[in-house]
């Protein structure tokens, strides 16, 4: 972390801030510019109370040097994340396509769609059994019956299945039927759910919240990683802006 | 719903769209302008497949006349929502203040803060026992121990308690200790949680997601209402924009 | 225009609104739904005081049926906009590339860059002589000397030139040297400038403001078109969002 | 400026970056952390080629220590900006109100409105003679006739006048009639206009662009200040977000 002192910060203020940092077990490194004093903080691996320092007298602002995520960083894991599901390599050179209906509606609809997307080159079948709906009056999906239809269609077509899981208690059930667990954009920061899929034995597709930053997306991946699941795909689904002309 | 046909839509296209609408059990009402034909749709109370109509040949776009929420609308419930907790009227003339620490850290910290906010005029004590954290490495709250401290502090100060609930399975536990259940901004569209608090016997404070429209906030309230709980407070907590100068 | 009356609007309110519309020389068309009355307005070609109607008693909101632009619409001009500069067809099947340095700095820099981009397949040379800078202390460009270097480099390479014009009074000067006038993103709603380039004898490249909707971009094109210049290119340069990870 | 080197940056890369910085006439200050090397740059007052350094091998990113504006900063000008127009103190303790019609339409409309706002406590009369319109077909204002009406109404009511100026060549004309020159939100980064009002003998009200950051607003103020005019008011007019429920 770097602490930028205000223009005109007094020697006492600077000493005070440095003392506080050292008290936290960190080393400091002073750099006196013409206009500002900068205090470099050399950490000891433990989190620093940045808000507390931001509020100290004479401090203009602090700048974080390190990213807040660790397991999700290239520094910790320099290689690409590559894993296989039924011999389909995810994260490798080849682009993997997952396609299917928004919602599983019936055996016929699902089978017909699955065969069509397979013929068109898809590697996975997607389809929602539990649907996150903005309206409580919209069709909420077929639930477990939808999961059964997905599994049945996998038998017939050979396409592995990805489907959404919406709450921690659904994780065991959905894991029984699905090859990949999908966490939807609205649940990107549903930490109880991230915890649960982090302990599941299935790969996870994590969708970016529609107004979440990339850093927040990676922090949500960090949650899953920190609970032991490192087979994660990130899905960039676009963000919300002021423009409504296109959807 | 109103259907705006494209400039130059043919009579056959117009007839086709009208037929489709009538087939859904709705009435149509044609209005021929100089530049456009407009088809008014008079519904029968059931939802209309708007996407399907948007995709029909000759259709430019559809405009919704009614709001998508019902129980949360002034039309269904013209009066203000007013209810009491321990003789404190919420939604009435008087502004109700809820204050306290971000996180419950210890008995002393909580009691000291509670007495301070009470002295300053607060009516409720807030404090987090379960904390939604962007980082899995941050302190996640004291959990049930935090709830017990909140209840104990209520005994001492007389301030009723509001605290956050983060997943459906926490609802019964948190309801045992808290007077108001708080749904956090990141969980505003966690539908399983909305369902669970909708069935709880406690009032709910629903925080606006930082990426959510007011209409989406009201739709989330509709979820809670549709499960039987009509003691809801909406909390406007500000939205995310491009500006980072202020937080 | 369509007027959506409030639920429970009285017959008198409806009659009042209809009378006001007819007074403006328009026809009305009533549609009584179960929940709402809709008043269709059939215009006479003149603009309608929509704000005034929005404020009338019993009105919930108005919906515009027509787009606010005319010359920029496909309805008025169904064909693609296609025109040629030195036998290079713009708006046709072939993608046209314009490349060059951000700023014209020197004869050598410009010539070297021009030859490089020509070798790489570019059809036009771009380079700024007048530079819009967020800081008054940044280099503001070489001005007319930069324009002369652009013209000289065109002689040597055969590449026609596109360069930015920043104020109405620069238009004649820049038109003397450039083949295409560029209006920058920050000037997309500088109406005096749009007026001036609308009267110029040069094609215009209009860049989307980073804070502008597509409809506003088309309205700015409408300004240029309405002053007689119909050789316009629209440049989508991306918009500002909350995300700062990528630039 | 602070340069944050990548994790694992080599000694050669670090030396290279330091050499480049020193070549620019700046001093460097190295700080070796466990995970990163930080290079503090102590400037010599001249601008630094930050982009060039960002692209150097081994550099992760650079952080600016100083704000990009100078005259607009509290460091350069610690006092509040306070000035008077006809004995009305702007920037002082008392809130100054400026009110009037959006557009000057007629002598009667303007006088009637001016008397009403004066009676309601306004100190200045505002009203547009030149109107920035998204549509070229909307009424563009009365122009100089509108300015004359504003001046005439000032005579009758004693209220000084603020009105918008839209292009550099209008500045002398508008300055003849108006007490304050208004730069509209769409022109916040119209640098030719900022330059012109910076040389005018009238105070300026600078409106924030609807998708401009506060830093950009201050940079635009810096333009005006750098051309000699230090009687500037900043007008916060709200920004554009994804929310369309309120305007």
Tab-separated table of N, CA, C and O in Angstrom, chain D residues 72-130:
chain	number	residue	atom	x	y	z
D	72	UNK	N	-7.181	25.505	-10.477
D	72	UNK	CA	-8.478	25.149	-9.902
D	72	UNK	C	-8.333	24.401	-8.584
D	72	UNK	O	-9.330	23.993	-7.995
D	73	UNK	N	-7.105	24.214	-8.118
D	73	UNK	CA	-6.910	23.420	-6.899
D	73	UNK	C	-6.891	24.297	-5.654
D	73	UNK	O	-6.557	25.476	-5.705
D	74	UNK	N	-7.235	23.704	-4.549
D	74	UNK	CA	-7.157	24.368	-3.248
D	74	UNK	C	-5.705	24.648	-2.863
D	74	UNK	O	-5.429	25.531	-2.065
D	75	UNK	N	-4.796	23.865	-3.408
D	75	UNK	CA	-3.399	24.086	-3.052
D	75	UNK	C	-2.898	25.409	-3.603
D	75	UNK	O	-2.180	26.141	-2.937
D	76	UNK	N	-3.296	25.688	-4.834
D	76	UNK	CA	-2.866	26.934	-5.452
D	76	UNK	C	-3.693	28.097	-4.914
D	76	UNK	O	-3.205	29.202	-4.745
D	77	UNK	N	-4.947	27.840	-4.641
D	77	UNK	CA	-5.884	28.897	-4.247
D	77	UNK	C	-6.699	28.381	-3.068
D	77	UNK	O	-7.840	27.936	-3.229
D	78	UNK	N	-6.110	28.428	-1.866
D	78	UNK	CA	-6.767	27.795	-0.711
D	78	UNK	C	-8.094	28.444	-0.324
D	78	UNK	O	-8.976	27.776	0.207
D	79	UNK	N	-8.235	29.741	-0.586
D	79	UNK	CA	-9.470	30.416	-0.181
D	79	UNK	C	-10.632	30.024	-1.097
D	79	UNK	O	-10.437	29.612	-2.227
D	80	UNK	N	-11.835	30.227	-0.593
D	80	UNK	CA	-13.018	30.105	-1.438
D	80	UNK	C	-12.964	31.173	-2.524
D	80	UNK	O	-12.356	32.235	-2.345
D	81	UNK	N	-13.611	30.897	-3.642
D	81	UNK	CA	-13.747	31.904	-4.684
D	81	UNK	C	-14.974	32.754	-4.365
D	81	UNK	O	-16.089	32.229	-4.298
D	82	UNK	N	-14.747	34.025	-4.110
D	82	UNK	CA	-15.842	34.933	-3.753
D	82	UNK	C	-15.728	36.180	-4.618
D	82	UNK	O	-14.646	36.751	-4.743
D	83	UNK	N	-16.814	36.577	-5.259
D	83	UNK	CA	-16.804	37.836	-6.012
D	83	UNK	C	-18.215	38.408	-6.014
D	83	UNK	O	-19.175	37.722	-5.659
D	84	UNK	N	-18.309	39.674	-6.396
D	84	UNK	CA	-19.603	40.352	-6.329
D	84	UNK	C	-20.063	40.798	-7.708
D	84	UNK	O	-19.247	41.156	-8.558
D	85	UNK	N	-21.358	40.763	-7.889
D	85	UNK	CA	-21.976	41.339	-9.079
D	85	UNK	C	-23.086	42.246	-8.564
D	85	UNK	O	-24.012	41.754	-7.890
D	86	UNK	N	-22.971	43.536	-8.835
D	86	UNK	CA	-23.973	44.491	-8.319
D	86	UNK	C	-24.237	44.301	-6.832
D	86	UNK	O	-25.393	44.189	-6.418
D	87	UNK	N	-23.202	44.194	-6.055
D	87	UNK	CA	-23.340	44.034	-4.603
D	87	UNK	C	-23.903	42.689	-4.161
D	87	UNK	O	-24.126	42.467	-2.967
D	88	UNK	N	-24.151	41.808	-5.089
D	88	UNK	CA	-24.579	40.464	-4.678
D	88	UNK	C	-23.319	39.607	-4.583
D	88	UNK	O	-22.587	39.452	-5.563
D	89	UNK	N	-23.075	39.083	-3.385
D	89	UNK	CA	-21.853	38.311	-3.169
D	89	UNK	C	-22.089	36.857	-3.574
D	89	UNK	O	-22.983	36.195	-3.047
D	90	UNK	N	-21.260	36.386	-4.486
D	90	UNK	CA	-21.361	35.005	-4.957
D	90	UNK	C	-20.216	34.209	-4.354
D	90	UNK	O	-19.072	34.637	-4.387
D	91	UNK	N	-20.544	33.062	-3.781
D	91	UNK	CA	-19.519	32.227	-3.159
D	91	UNK	C	-19.358	32.512	-1.678
D	91	UNK	O	-18.470	31.948	-1.036
D	92	UNK	N	-20.199	33.368	-1.134
D	92	UNK	CA	-20.113	33.694	0.280
D	92	UNK	C	-21.059	32.845	1.102
D	92	UNK	O	-21.429	31.736	0.701
D	93	UNK	N	-21.452	33.379	2.228
D	93	UNK	CA	-22.298	32.618	3.143
D	93	UNK	C	-23.712	32.449	2.596
D	93	UNK	O	-24.345	31.420	2.764
D	94	UNK	N	-24.183	33.523	1.942
D	94	UNK	CA	-25.584	33.516	1.524
D	94	UNK	C	-25.765	32.749	0.215
D	94	UNK	O	-24.953	32.880	-0.712
D	95	UNK	N	-26.819	31.966	0.145
D	95	UNK	CA	-27.118	31.260	-1.098
D	95	UNK	C	-27.735	32.250	-2.078
D	95	UNK	O	-28.609	33.034	-1.716
D	96	UNK	N	-27.231	32.211	-3.310
D	96	UNK	CA	-27.722	33.115	-4.347
D	96	UNK	C	-28.613	32.317	-5.287
D	96	UNK	O	-28.229	31.242	-5.738
D	97	UNK	N	-29.802	32.845	-5.550
D	97	UNK	CA	-30.724	32.131	-6.430
D	97	UNK	C	-30.837	32.820	-7.775
D	97	UNK	O	-30.963	34.039	-7.844
D	98	UNK	N	-30.805	32.014	-8.827
D	98	UNK	CA	-30.961	32.523	-10.187
D	98	UNK	C	-32.136	31.771	-10.785
D	98	UNK	O	-32.137	30.541	-10.796
D	99	UNK	N	-33.129	32.503	-11.254
D	99	UNK	CA	-34.337	31.831	-11.727
D	99	UNK	C	-34.922	32.581	-12.904
D	99	UNK	O	-34.610	33.748	-13.144
D	100	UNK	N	-35.769	31.890	-13.635
D	100	UNK	CA	-36.403	32.494	-14.795
D	100	UNK	C	-36.839	31.417	-15.764
D	100	UNK	O	-36.709	30.228	-15.476
D	101	UNK	N	-37.335	31.814	-16.909
D	101	UNK	CA	-37.850	30.827	-17.860
D	101	UNK	C	-36.702	30.095	-18.549
D	101	UNK	O	-35.605	30.636	-18.681
D	102	UNK	N	-36.979	28.874	-18.994
D	102	UNK	CA	-36.002	28.132	-19.792
D	102	UNK	C	-35.579	28.995	-20.979
D	102	UNK	O	-34.402	29.231	-21.196
D	103	UNK	N	-36.557	29.509	-21.699
D	103	UNK	CA	-36.299	30.246	-22.931
D	103	UNK	C	-37.020	31.588	-22.883
D	103	UNK	O	-38.154	31.664	-22.408
D	104	UNK	N	-36.353	32.624	-23.370
D	104	UNK	CA	-37.021	33.913	-23.525
D	104	UNK	C	-37.952	33.803	-24.725
D	104	UNK	O	-37.502	33.522	-25.843
D	105	UNK	N	-39.247	33.990	-24.476
D	105	UNK	CA	-40.204	33.836	-25.572
D	105	UNK	C	-40.799	35.172	-26.008
D	105	UNK	O	-41.064	35.389	-27.186
D	106	UNK	N	-41.036	36.056	-25.043
D	106	UNK	CA	-41.638	37.347	-25.387
D	106	UNK	C	-41.407	38.323	-24.242
D	106	UNK	O	-41.073	37.924	-23.123
D	107	UNK	N	-41.584	39.605	-24.522
D	107	UNK	CA	-41.420	40.653	-23.507
D	107	UNK	C	-42.329	40.390	-22.305
D	107	UNK	O	-41.908	40.471	-21.157
D	108	UNK	N	-43.587	40.045	-22.581
D	108	UNK	CA	-44.564	39.860	-21.503
D	108	UNK	C	-44.183	38.653	-20.645
D	108	UNK	O	-44.165	38.716	-19.419
D	109	UNK	N	-43.915	37.530	-21.337
D	109	UNK	CA	-43.556	36.310	-20.608
D	109	UNK	C	-42.348	36.567	-19.717
D	109	UNK	O	-42.305	36.157	-18.560
D	110	UNK	N	-41.359	37.265	-20.238
D	110	UNK	CA	-40.120	37.454	-19.486
D	110	UNK	C	-40.347	38.380	-18.296
D	110	UNK	O	-39.914	38.087	-17.173
D	111	UNK	N	-41.065	39.458	-18.525
D	111	UNK	CA	-41.279	40.416	-17.437
D	111	UNK	C	-42.116	39.788	-16.326
D	111	UNK	O	-41.794	39.905	-15.139
D	112	UNK	N	-43.155	39.102	-16.741
D	112	UNK	CA	-44.032	38.468	-15.757
D	112	UNK	C	-43.248	37.453	-14.916
D	112	UNK	O	-43.351	37.418	-13.684
D	113	UNK	N	-42.447	36.642	-15.595
D	113	UNK	CA	-41.661	35.638	-14.877
D	113	UNK	C	-40.630	36.306	-13.974
D	113	UNK	O	-40.427	35.897	-12.824
D	114	UNK	N	-39.982	37.345	-14.482
D	114	UNK	CA	-38.947	38.027	-13.699
D	114	UNK	C	-39.543	38.605	-12.423
D	114	UNK	O	-38.957	38.493	-11.336
D	115	UNK	N	-40.704	39.197	-12.545
D	115	UNK	CA	-41.316	39.778	-11.343
D	115	UNK	C	-41.717	38.686	-10.357
D	115	UNK	O	-41.581	38.853	-9.144
D	116	UNK	N	-42.171	37.572	-10.893
D	116	UNK	CA	-42.559	36.462	-10.016
D	116	UNK	C	-41.343	35.896	-9.281
D	116	UNK	O	-41.388	35.669	-8.069
D	117	UNK	N	-40.249	35.682	-9.987
D	117	UNK	CA	-39.094	35.083	-9.314
D	117	UNK	C	-38.456	36.094	-8.364
D	117	UNK	O	-37.937	35.726	-7.310
D	118	UNK	N	-38.524	37.368	-8.713
D	118	UNK	CA	-37.997	38.384	-7.793
D	118	UNK	C	-38.812	38.383	-6.498
D	118	UNK	O	-38.255	38.388	-5.393
D	119	UNK	N	-40.127	38.333	-6.658
D	119	UNK	CA	-40.997	38.302	-5.478
D	119	UNK	C	-40.711	37.064	-4.633
D	119	UNK	O	-40.832	37.080	-3.405
D	120	UNK	N	-40.313	35.988	-5.288
D	120	UNK	CA	-40.040	34.739	-4.568
D	120	UNK	C	-38.628	34.712	-3.998
D	120	UNK	O	-38.240	33.725	-3.370
D	121	UNK	N	-37.847	35.763	-4.222
D	121	UNK	CA	-36.539	35.847	-3.575
D	121	UNK	C	-35.334	35.661	-4.476
D	121	UNK	O	-34.200	35.641	-3.991
D	122	UNK	N	-35.538	35.514	-5.780
D	122	UNK	CA	-34.391	35.308	-6.672
D	122	UNK	C	-33.536	36.564	-6.748
D	122	UNK	O	-34.042	37.684	-6.640
D	123	UNK	N	-32.223	36.349	-6.933
D	123	UNK	CA	-31.286	37.469	-7.038
D	123	UNK	C	-30.892	37.764	-8.480
D	123	UNK	O	-30.428	38.853	-8.785
D	124	UNK	N	-30.996	36.776	-9.336
D	124	UNK	CA	-30.621	36.927	-10.744
D	124	UNK	C	-31.763	36.411	-11.621
D	124	UNK	O	-32.511	35.524	-11.216
D	125	UNK	N	-31.815	36.961	-12.824
D	125	UNK	CA	-32.776	36.473	-13.816
D	125	UNK	C	-32.039	35.606	-14.829
D	125	UNK	O	-31.043	36.038	-15.416
D	126	UNK	N	-32.510	34.382	-15.007
D	126	UNK	CA	-31.934	33.546	-16.048
D	126	UNK	C	-32.967	33.366	-17.155
D	126	UNK	O	-34.186	33.440	-16.915
D	127	UNK	N	-32.485	33.095	-18.359
D	127	UNK	CA	-33.379	32.877	-19.485
D	127	UNK	C	-32.526	32.713	-20.720
D	127	UNK	O	-31.502	33.376	-20.871
D	128	UNK	N	-32.926	31.809	-21.604
D	128	UNK	CA	-32.097	31.493	-22.758
D	128	UNK	C	-32.478	32.294	-23.987
D	128	UNK	O	-33.648	32.320	-24.371
D	129	UNK	N	-31.491	32.933	-24.597
D	129	UNK	CA	-31.700	33.612	-25.878
D	129	UNK	C	-31.173	32.723	-27.011
D	129	UNK	O	-31.760	32.646	-28.082
D	130	UNK	N	-30.059	32.056	-26.745
D	130	UNK	CA	-29.534	31.033	-27.661
D	130	UNK	C	-29.731	29.693	-26.962
D	130	UNK	O	-29.238	29.492	-25.851
